Coordinates of N, CA and C in Angstrom, one line a residue:
G27 N 1.3 16.0 -13.5 CA 1.7 17.1 -13.8 C 3.4 17.1 -13.3
E28 N 4.2 18.0 -13.8 CA 5.8 18.0 -13.7 C 5.2 18.7 -12.3
P29 N 6.3 17.9 -11.8 CA 7.2 19.0 -10.2 C 7.0 20.4 -10.1
V30 N 6.7 20.6 -8.5 CA 7.0 21.9 -8.6 C 7.7 22.3 -7.6
R31 N 8.2 23.7 -7.4 CA 9.0 23.8 -6.2 C 8.4 25.3 -5.5
A32 N 7.6 24.7 -4.5 CA 7.2 26.6 -4.2 C 7.0 26.2 -2.9
E33 N 7.8 27.3 -1.6 CA 7.9 27.6 -0.8 C 8.7 26.2 0.3
G34 N 10.1 26.0 0.0 CA 11.4 24.9 0.4 C 10.6 23.5 0.1
E35 N 9.5 23.1 -1.1 CA 9.3 21.7 -0.9 C 8.5 21.6 -2.3
L36 N 9.4 20.6 -2.5 CA 8.9 19.7 -4.1 C 8.2 19.5 -4.0
R37 N 7.4 19.4 -4.9 CA 5.9 18.9 -4.5 C 5.1 18.6 -5.8
F38 N 4.7 17.5 -5.6 CA 3.8 16.0 -7.4 C 3.1 15.7 -6.3
D39 N 2.3 15.0 -8.0 CA 0.8 14.5 -8.0 C 1.0 13.1 -8.6
V40 N 0.6 11.7 -7.5 CA 0.7 10.7 -7.8 C -0.3 9.8 -8.6
R41 N -0.5 9.9 -9.4 CA -2.1 9.1 -10.1 C -1.9 6.9 -9.7
V42 N -2.8 6.4 -8.9 CA -2.7 5.5 -9.5 C -4.3 5.3 -10.2
E43 N -4.6 4.3 -10.9 CA -5.8 4.3 -12.1 C -6.1 2.2 -12.0
N44 N -7.3 2.4 -11.4 CA -7.6 0.9 -11.6 C -7.9 0.3 -12.8
L45 N -7.8 0.0 -13.6 CA -8.2 -0.7 -14.7 C -8.6 -1.5 -15.4
T46 N -9.2 -2.4 -13.9 CA -10.0 -3.7 -13.3 C -11.1 -3.4 -13.5
G47 N -12.2 -4.0 -13.5 CA -13.9 -5.1 -13.5 C -13.8 -5.2 -11.9
H48 N -12.5 -5.3 -10.9 CA -12.8 -5.2 -9.7 C -11.6 -4.3 -8.7
K49 N -12.2 -5.0 -7.7 CA -11.0 -3.4 -6.8 C -9.4 -4.9 -6.9
F50 N -8.8 -4.0 -6.4 CA -7.3 -3.7 -7.5 C -5.9 -3.2 -6.2
P51 N -5.6 -5.0 -5.1 CA -5.6 -6.1 -5.3 C -6.6 -6.9 -5.0
T52 N -7.3 -7.8 -6.1 CA -8.3 -9.0 -5.1 C -7.8 -10.5 -4.9
G53 N -8.9 -10.6 -4.8 CA -8.8 -11.8 -4.5 C -8.2 -12.3 -2.9
F54 N -7.4 -13.4 -2.1 CA -7.3 -13.1 -1.3 C -6.6 -12.4 -0.5
P55 N -7.0 -12.0 0.8 CA -6.7 -10.9 1.4 C -5.5 -10.7 1.4
A56 N -4.1 -11.9 1.5 CA -3.0 -11.3 2.2 C -1.9 -10.8 1.2
R57 N -2.6 -10.3 -0.6 CA -1.7 -9.2 -1.9 C -2.3 -7.8 -1.2
R58 N -1.4 -7.5 -1.4 CA -1.0 -5.4 -1.2 C -0.6 -5.6 -2.6
A59 N -0.6 -3.9 -2.2 CA 0.5 -2.9 -2.9 C 0.5 -1.4 -2.3
W60 N 1.3 -1.3 -2.9 CA 1.6 -0.1 -2.9 C 2.9 1.3 -3.0
L61 N 2.6 2.7 -3.1 CA 3.8 3.2 -4.1 C 4.9 3.7 -3.8
H62 N 5.6 3.3 -4.6 CA 7.0 3.6 -4.4 C 7.9 4.4 -4.6
V63 N 7.7 5.2 -4.1 CA 7.8 6.9 -5.1 C 9.7 7.2 -5.2
Q64 N 10.5 7.6 -5.8 CA 11.5 7.9 -5.2 C 11.5 9.6 -5.7
V65 N 13.0 10.2 -4.6 CA 13.1 11.3 -6.0 C 14.8 11.0 -6.3
Q66 N 15.5 11.3 -7.8 CA 16.7 11.1 -8.2 C 17.9 12.8 -8.2
K67 N 18.2 12.3 -8.0 CA 19.5 13.6 -8.8 C 21.2 13.4 -9.4
A68 N 20.5 13.1 -10.4 CA 22.6 13.0 -10.9 C 22.4 11.4 -11.2
G69 N 21.1 10.1 -10.7 CA 21.4 9.3 -10.5 C 21.5 8.6 -9.4
E70 N 21.6 9.9 -8.2 CA 22.0 9.3 -7.0 C 19.9 9.4 -6.0
V71 N 20.0 8.5 -5.4 CA 18.3 8.4 -4.2 C 18.6 9.3 -3.7
V72 N 18.3 10.7 -4.0 CA 17.8 12.1 -2.7 C 16.7 11.4 -2.2
F73 N 15.1 11.0 -2.3 CA 14.3 10.3 -1.3 C 13.5 9.3 -1.7
D74 N 13.1 8.6 -1.0 CA 13.0 6.3 -1.4 C 11.3 6.4 -0.4
C75 N 10.5 6.7 -1.0 CA 9.3 6.4 0.4 C 8.9 5.3 -0.5
G76 N 7.8 4.4 0.4 CA 7.2 2.6 0.0 C 9.5 1.9 -0.5
G77 N 10.2 1.6 -0.3 CA 11.0 1.2 -0.5 C 11.5 -0.6 0.2
Y78 N 12.2 -0.6 -0.5 CA 11.6 -2.8 0.4 C 12.6 -3.3 0.7
D79 N 12.9 -4.7 1.7 CA 14.1 -4.8 1.7 C 13.9 -5.9 1.1
R80 N 14.9 -7.8 1.2 CA 14.6 -8.6 0.5 C 14.1 -9.9 0.6
S81 N 14.2 -9.3 1.9 CA 12.9 -9.7 2.5 C 10.7 -9.6 1.9
G82 N 11.2 -8.7 1.6 CA 10.5 -7.7 0.4 C 9.2 -6.8 2.1
R83 N 10.2 -6.8 3.0 CA 8.5 -6.0 4.2 C 9.6 -4.2 3.5
I84 N 8.1 -3.7 3.2 CA 8.3 -2.0 2.9 C 8.8 -1.5 4.9
A85 N 10.2 -0.8 3.8 CA 11.1 0.4 4.6 C 10.4 0.6 5.7
G86 N 10.2 0.4 6.7 CA 10.0 1.7 8.3 C 9.5 0.3 9.1
D87 N 8.2 1.0 9.5 CA 7.3 -0.3 10.2 C 5.8 -0.5 9.4
D88 N 6.5 -2.0 8.8 CA 5.8 -3.2 8.3 C 4.8 -4.1 8.8
E89 N 4.7 -3.5 9.5 CA 3.0 -4.5 10.2 C 1.8 -4.4 9.3
P90 N 1.2 -4.8 10.3 CA -0.5 -4.4 9.5 C -1.4 -4.0 10.5
L91 N -1.9 -3.0 10.1 CA -2.3 -1.4 10.2 C -1.4 -0.1 10.3
A92 N 0.0 -1.0 10.7 CA 0.9 -0.1 10.4 C 1.0 1.0 9.5
H93 N 0.2 1.1 7.9 CA 0.5 1.7 6.9 C -1.4 1.8 7.1
E94 N -1.2 2.9 8.0 CA -2.7 4.4 7.2 C -2.1 4.7 6.4
H95 N -4.2 5.1 5.8 CA -4.4 6.2 4.1 C -3.6 7.1 4.1
R96 N -3.1 7.0 3.7 CA -2.2 9.2 3.1 C -3.4 9.5 2.0
T97 N -3.6 10.6 2.3 CA -3.7 11.3 0.6 C -2.5 12.4 0.4
H98 N -1.5 12.4 2.1 CA -0.5 14.0 1.0 C 1.0 12.6 1.7
V99 N 2.2 12.5 1.2 CA 3.0 12.9 2.5 C 4.3 13.4 2.0
T100 N 4.6 13.8 3.2 CA 5.7 14.6 3.3 C 6.9 13.8 3.8
A101 N 7.4 12.3 3.9 CA 9.2 11.9 4.9 C 8.4 10.5 4.4
E102 N 9.2 10.2 3.6 CA 9.8 8.5 3.3 C 9.6 7.2 4.4
H103 N 8.7 7.9 5.2 CA 8.2 6.7 6.0 C 6.3 6.3 6.2
E104 N 6.0 7.9 4.9 CA 4.9 7.7 5.5 C 4.1 7.2 3.7
V105 N 3.8 5.7 4.1 CA 4.3 4.9 2.8 C 2.6 4.5 2.0
V106 N 2.9 5.1 1.4 CA 0.4 4.6 0.7 C 0.4 2.9 0.4
V107 N 0.0 2.5 1.2 CA -0.1 1.2 0.8 C -2.1 1.0 0.5
Y108 N -2.3 0.2 -0.8 CA -3.6 -0.8 -0.9 C -3.2 -1.9 -0.7
E109 N -4.3 -2.0 0.4 CA -4.4 -3.5 1.3 C -5.8 -3.3 1.8
L110 N -6.6 -4.8 2.0 CA -6.9 -5.2 3.0 C -6.9 -5.6 5.1
V111 N -6.8 -5.3 5.6 CA -6.7 -5.7 7.1 C -7.7 -6.5 7.9
A112 N -7.8 -7.5 8.0 CA -9.3 -8.6 8.1 C -8.6 -8.6 10.0
A113 N -9.5 -8.5 10.6 CA -9.8 -8.0 12.4 C -10.7 -9.6 13.1
D114 N -9.6 -9.8 14.1 CA -10.9 -10.6 14.8 C -11.9 -10.4 15.0
S115 N -13.0 -10.6 16.3 CA -13.5 -11.0 17.2 C -13.5 -9.7 17.7
D116 N -12.4 -10.0 18.7 CA -11.9 -9.1 19.7 C -10.7 -7.4 19.1
D117 N -10.8 -7.6 18.0 CA -10.8 -6.6 17.2 C -9.6 -6.5 16.9
Q118 N -8.9 -7.3 16.9 CA -7.0 -7.5 16.7 C -6.5 -8.0 15.5
P119 N -6.1 -7.7 14.4 CA -5.6 -7.8 13.4 C -5.5 -9.4 12.6
T120 N -5.8 -10.2 11.6 CA -5.5 -11.1 12.1 C -5.9 -11.7 10.3
T121 N -4.3 -12.7 9.8 CA -4.2 -13.6 9.3 C -4.9 -14.9 9.0
Q122 N -5.8 -15.2 10.0 CA -6.2 -16.8 9.8 C -8.0 -16.3 9.5
L123 N -8.1 -16.9 8.4 CA -9.6 -16.7 7.5 C -10.2 -16.9 8.4
T124 N -10.3 -17.8 9.1 CA -11.5 -18.1 9.7 C -11.9 -17.3 11.1
R125 N -10.6 -16.7 11.5 CA -11.1 -15.6 12.5 C -11.2 -14.8 12.4
M126 N -11.5 -14.2 11.0 CA -11.5 -13.0 10.1 C -13.0 -12.9 10.6
A127 N -13.4 -11.5 11.3 CA -14.9 -10.8 11.4 C -15.0 -9.7 10.7
R128 N -14.5 -8.6 10.4 CA -14.7 -7.4 10.1 C -13.2 -6.8 9.1
R129 N -13.7 -6.1 8.9 CA -12.1 -5.6 7.9 C -11.8 -4.1 8.6
A130 N -10.7 -4.2 9.4 CA -10.4 -2.7 9.9 C -10.2 -2.4 8.9
K131 N -9.1 -2.2 7.4 CA -8.6 -1.8 6.8 C -9.4 -2.3 6.0
D132 N -9.8 -1.6 4.2 CA -9.5 -2.4 3.2 C -9.5 -0.5 2.2
T133 N -8.1 -0.6 1.9 CA -8.0 0.7 1.0 C -7.9 0.1 -0.4
R134 N -8.3 -0.9 -0.8 CA -8.1 -1.9 -2.7 C -8.9 0.0 -2.8
L135 N -8.0 -0.4 -4.3 CA -8.6 0.3 -5.4 C -10.2 0.3 -6.1
L136 N -10.5 0.5 -5.9 CA -12.3 0.8 -5.5 C -12.5 -0.2 -7.3
P137 N -13.2 -0.4 -8.3 CA -12.8 0.0 -9.7 C -13.4 0.5 -10.7
R138 N -13.5 1.1 -11.4 CA -14.4 1.8 -12.1 C -15.5 1.7 -12.1
G139 N -16.4 1.0 -12.4 CA -17.5 1.2 -11.9 C -18.4 1.1 -10.3
W140 N -17.7 1.1 -9.4 CA -17.8 1.5 -8.4 C -18.7 2.5 -8.2
R141 N -20.3 2.0 -8.0 CA -21.0 3.4 -7.2 C -21.3 2.9 -5.5
R142 N -21.2 4.3 -4.4 CA -21.5 4.1 -3.0 C -23.6 4.0 -3.8
D143 N -24.0 4.1 -3.9 CA -25.4 3.6 -4.5 C -25.4 2.4 -4.9
G144 N -25.1 1.4 -4.8 CA -24.9 0.7 -6.2 C -25.3 -0.9 -5.6
P145 N -25.3 -2.6 -6.1 CA -25.4 -2.9 -5.0 C -24.1 -4.2 -4.5
N146 N -24.6 -4.0 -2.8 CA -23.1 -3.9 -2.4 C -22.1 -3.2 -1.1
A147 N -22.6 -2.3 -2.0 CA -21.7 -1.0 -1.4 C -21.2 -0.7 -0.1
A148 N -22.5 -1.6 1.0 CA -21.8 -0.7 2.2 C -21.0 -2.2 2.9
H149 N -20.7 -2.6 1.6 CA -20.2 -4.6 1.7 C -18.7 -3.7 1.5
T150 N -18.5 -3.4 0.5 CA -17.7 -3.0 -0.3 C -17.0 -1.7 -1.0
A151 N -17.4 -1.1 -0.2 CA -17.2 0.4 0.0 C -15.2 0.0 0.7
P152 N -13.8 1.9 0.7 CA -13.6 1.3 1.2 C -13.2 1.8 2.9
V153 N -12.9 1.3 3.8 CA -12.7 1.2 4.9 C -11.1 1.8 4.9
G154 N -11.4 3.2 6.4 CA -10.4 3.7 6.7 C -9.9 4.9 6.3
I155 N -10.1 5.3 4.7 CA -9.1 6.0 3.9 C -9.9 7.7 4.8
G156 N -10.1 7.8 5.5 CA -11.0 8.9 6.4 C -11.7 10.0 4.9
N157 N -10.5 11.1 5.3 CA -11.2 12.1 4.6 C -11.2 12.4 2.8
D158 N -10.4 11.2 2.3 CA -9.3 11.3 0.8 C -11.3 11.1 0.0
F159 N -11.1 12.9 -0.7 CA -12.4 13.0 -1.9 C -12.0 12.2 -2.6
D160 N -10.0 12.0 -3.0 CA -10.6 11.3 -4.9 C -9.8 10.4 -4.6
F161 N -10.2 9.4 -3.1 CA -9.7 7.8 -3.5 C -11.8 7.4 -4.2
T162 N -11.5 7.0 -5.3 CA -12.9 7.3 -6.2 C -12.7 6.1 -6.7
A163 N -13.8 5.8 -7.5 CA -14.4 4.7 -8.5 C -12.9 4.5 -9.5
G164 N -11.9 4.0 -9.5 CA -10.9 4.0 -10.6 C -10.0 4.5 -9.9
G165 N -9.5 4.9 -8.6 CA -8.5 5.3 -9.1 C -7.7 6.4 -7.0
D166 N -7.4 5.3 -7.6 CA -6.6 7.3 -5.8 C -5.5 8.2 -6.6
T167 N -5.6 10.2 -6.2 CA -4.4 10.9 -6.0 C -3.9 11.1 -5.1
V168 N -2.7 10.7 -4.9 CA -1.9 10.6 -3.9 C -0.6 12.5 -4.6
S169 N -0.4 13.7 -2.7 CA 0.4 14.5 -3.1 C 1.3 14.3 -2.2
F170 N 2.3 14.4 -2.7 CA 3.5 14.2 -2.6 C 4.0 15.8 -1.8
A171 N 4.5 16.7 -1.1 CA 5.2 17.7 -0.6 C 6.7 17.6 0.2
I172 N 7.4 17.2 -0.2 CA 9.2 17.0 0.1 C 9.8 18.5 0.3
P173 N 10.3 18.8 1.2 CA 11.1 19.7 1.6 C 12.5 19.8 0.7
Y174 N 13.1 20.7 -0.1 CA 13.1 20.6 -1.0 C 14.7 20.9 -0.8
G175 N 15.4 21.1 0.1 CA 16.4 21.5 0.3 C 17.9 20.7 0.0
V176 N 17.7 19.7 0.2 CA 18.4 19.0 -0.5 C 18.4 18.4 -2.1
F177 N 17.7 19.4 -2.8 CA 16.9 18.6 -4.4 C 18.4 18.9 -5.7
A178 N 18.4 20.8 -5.1 CA 18.5 21.6 -6.3 C 18.3 21.3 -7.5
P179 N 18.1 22.0 -9.0 CA 17.7 22.1 -10.3 C 17.9 20.0 -11.0
N180 N 16.9 19.8 -11.1 CA 17.2 18.5 -12.5 C 16.4 17.2 -11.7
A181 N 15.9 17.3 -10.4 CA 16.1 15.8 -9.9 C 14.6 15.6 -10.2
Q182 N 14.3 14.5 -10.6 CA 13.4 13.7 -10.8 C 12.9 12.9 -10.2
V183 N 11.8 12.8 -10.9 CA 10.7 11.8 -10.4 C 9.9 10.9 -10.1
I184 N 10.4 9.2 -10.1 CA 10.2 7.8 -10.5 C 9.3 7.3 -9.7
A185 N 8.1 6.8 -9.8 CA 7.2 6.1 -9.0 C 6.8 4.5 -10.1
W186 N 6.9 3.9 -8.9 CA 6.3 2.6 -8.9 C 4.8 2.4 -8.6
L187 N 4.2 1.6 -8.4 CA 3.2 0.2 -7.6 C 3.4 -0.4 -7.6
R188 N 4.0 -0.9 -6.7 CA 5.0 -2.8 -6.0 C 3.2 -3.5 -6.2
Y189 N 3.4 -4.4 -6.1 CA 2.5 -4.9 -6.7 C 2.7 -6.9 -5.7
Q190 N 1.9 -6.7 -4.1 CA 2.9 -8.8 -3.2 C 1.6 -9.6 -3.1
P191 N 1.9 -10.1 -4.1 CA 0.7 -11.4 -4.2 C 0.8 -12.4 -2.1
I192 N 2.3 -12.0 -1.1 CA 1.3 -12.5 0.0 C 2.7 -11.6 0.3
A193 N 2.0 -10.3 1.8 CA 3.3 -9.9 2.5 C 3.3 -11.1 3.7
P194 N 5.0 -10.5 3.4 CA 5.5 -11.4 4.6 C 5.2 -11.4 5.6
H195 N 3.9 -10.4 6.8 CA 3.4 -10.9 7.7 C 2.5 -11.9 7.1
W196 N 1.5 -12.5 6.6 CA 1.3 -13.8 6.8 C 2.2 -14.4 6.9
V197 N 3.1 -14.2 5.8 CA 3.7 -15.4 6.1 C 5.1 -16.2 7.5
D198 N 5.0 -14.9 8.5 CA 5.7 -15.3 9.6 C 4.1 -15.6 10.4
A199 N 3.4 -15.9 9.6 CA 2.0 -15.9 10.8 C 1.6 -17.5 10.7
L200 N 2.4 -18.0 9.3 CA 3.0 -19.6 9.3 C 4.2 -20.3 9.8
R201 N 4.6 -19.5 9.8 CA 6.4 -19.8 10.2 C 5.7 -21.1 12.0
A202 N 4.6 -20.6 12.8 CA 5.1 -21.0 13.7 C 4.0 -22.7 13.8
V203 N 3.8 -22.7 12.4 CA 2.0 -24.0 12.3 C 2.8 -25.4 11.9
D204 N 2.1 -26.6 13.5 CA 3.4 -27.1 13.5 C 2.7 -28.4 12.2
D205 N 2.9 -28.4 11.0 CA 2.4 -28.7 9.6 C 3.4 -29.1 8.0
D206 N 3.1 -29.8 7.4 CA 4.3 -30.2 6.1 C 3.4 -29.2 6.1
A207 N 3.3 -28.7 5.2 CA 2.1 -27.8 4.5 C 2.4 -26.8 4.6
C208 N 2.2 -26.4 6.0 CA 3.1 -24.9 6.2 C 4.6 -24.5 6.2
R209 N 5.7 -25.2 6.7 CA 6.9 -26.3 6.3 C 7.2 -25.9 5.4
T210 N 6.5 -27.2 4.0 CA 6.8 -26.9 2.1 C 6.5 -24.7 2.1
F211 N 5.7 -24.7 1.5 CA 5.8 -23.2 1.8 C 6.0 -21.6 1.7
V212 N 6.1 -21.9 3.6 CA 7.6 -21.1 4.1 C 8.7 -21.0 3.6
A213 N 9.2 -22.9 3.6 CA 10.6 -22.8 2.9 C 10.7 -22.2 1.5
M214 N 9.9 -22.6 0.8 CA 9.4 -22.0 -0.6 C 9.2 -20.6 -0.6
Y215 N 8.6 -19.9 -0.2 CA 8.6 -18.8 -0.5 C 9.9 -17.6 0.3
D216 N 10.8 -18.2 1.0 CA 12.7 -17.4 1.6 C 12.9 -17.9 0.5
Q217 N 12.2 -19.2 -0.1 CA 13.6 -19.8 -1.5 C 13.8 -17.9 -2.4

């Protein structure tokens, strides 16, 4: 719906729908997607949540588990990231496939046909979504409430769902590996 101005805030919802037959993103666990939401006034960006730099890092703290799942966003650093973060046997985040012992976070968007009583539901259920009751099969809705102060009438909301086939912290883990294939991959990634 349209943004609403109330109690000194600009309020709006962003709905993300998964139209695939599997979780999104899926496959190799280095993949992630996130909401990038801007509010613009006369072409000038006055709010930017989920912006990123040239290296592909999301603005602010971009480490594993840094982005907790959110149902409400009130500030630029509160980025909504859809991803799987694995933990090792010491309960530390890991990017090494052979050390992955459990899902510490799995906020990937569920496919439309997923059911809590379906086959393998215990292994495919989201992890770390808290009380997000609208994180359901087929999508998620995130509410934004931004202090209105500087916005004045005519503010425009623009939302993107950004996607990365490999997040920068996965590549960072390969930088110290003494292997020609790793060095080649990192060099290609950095290009």
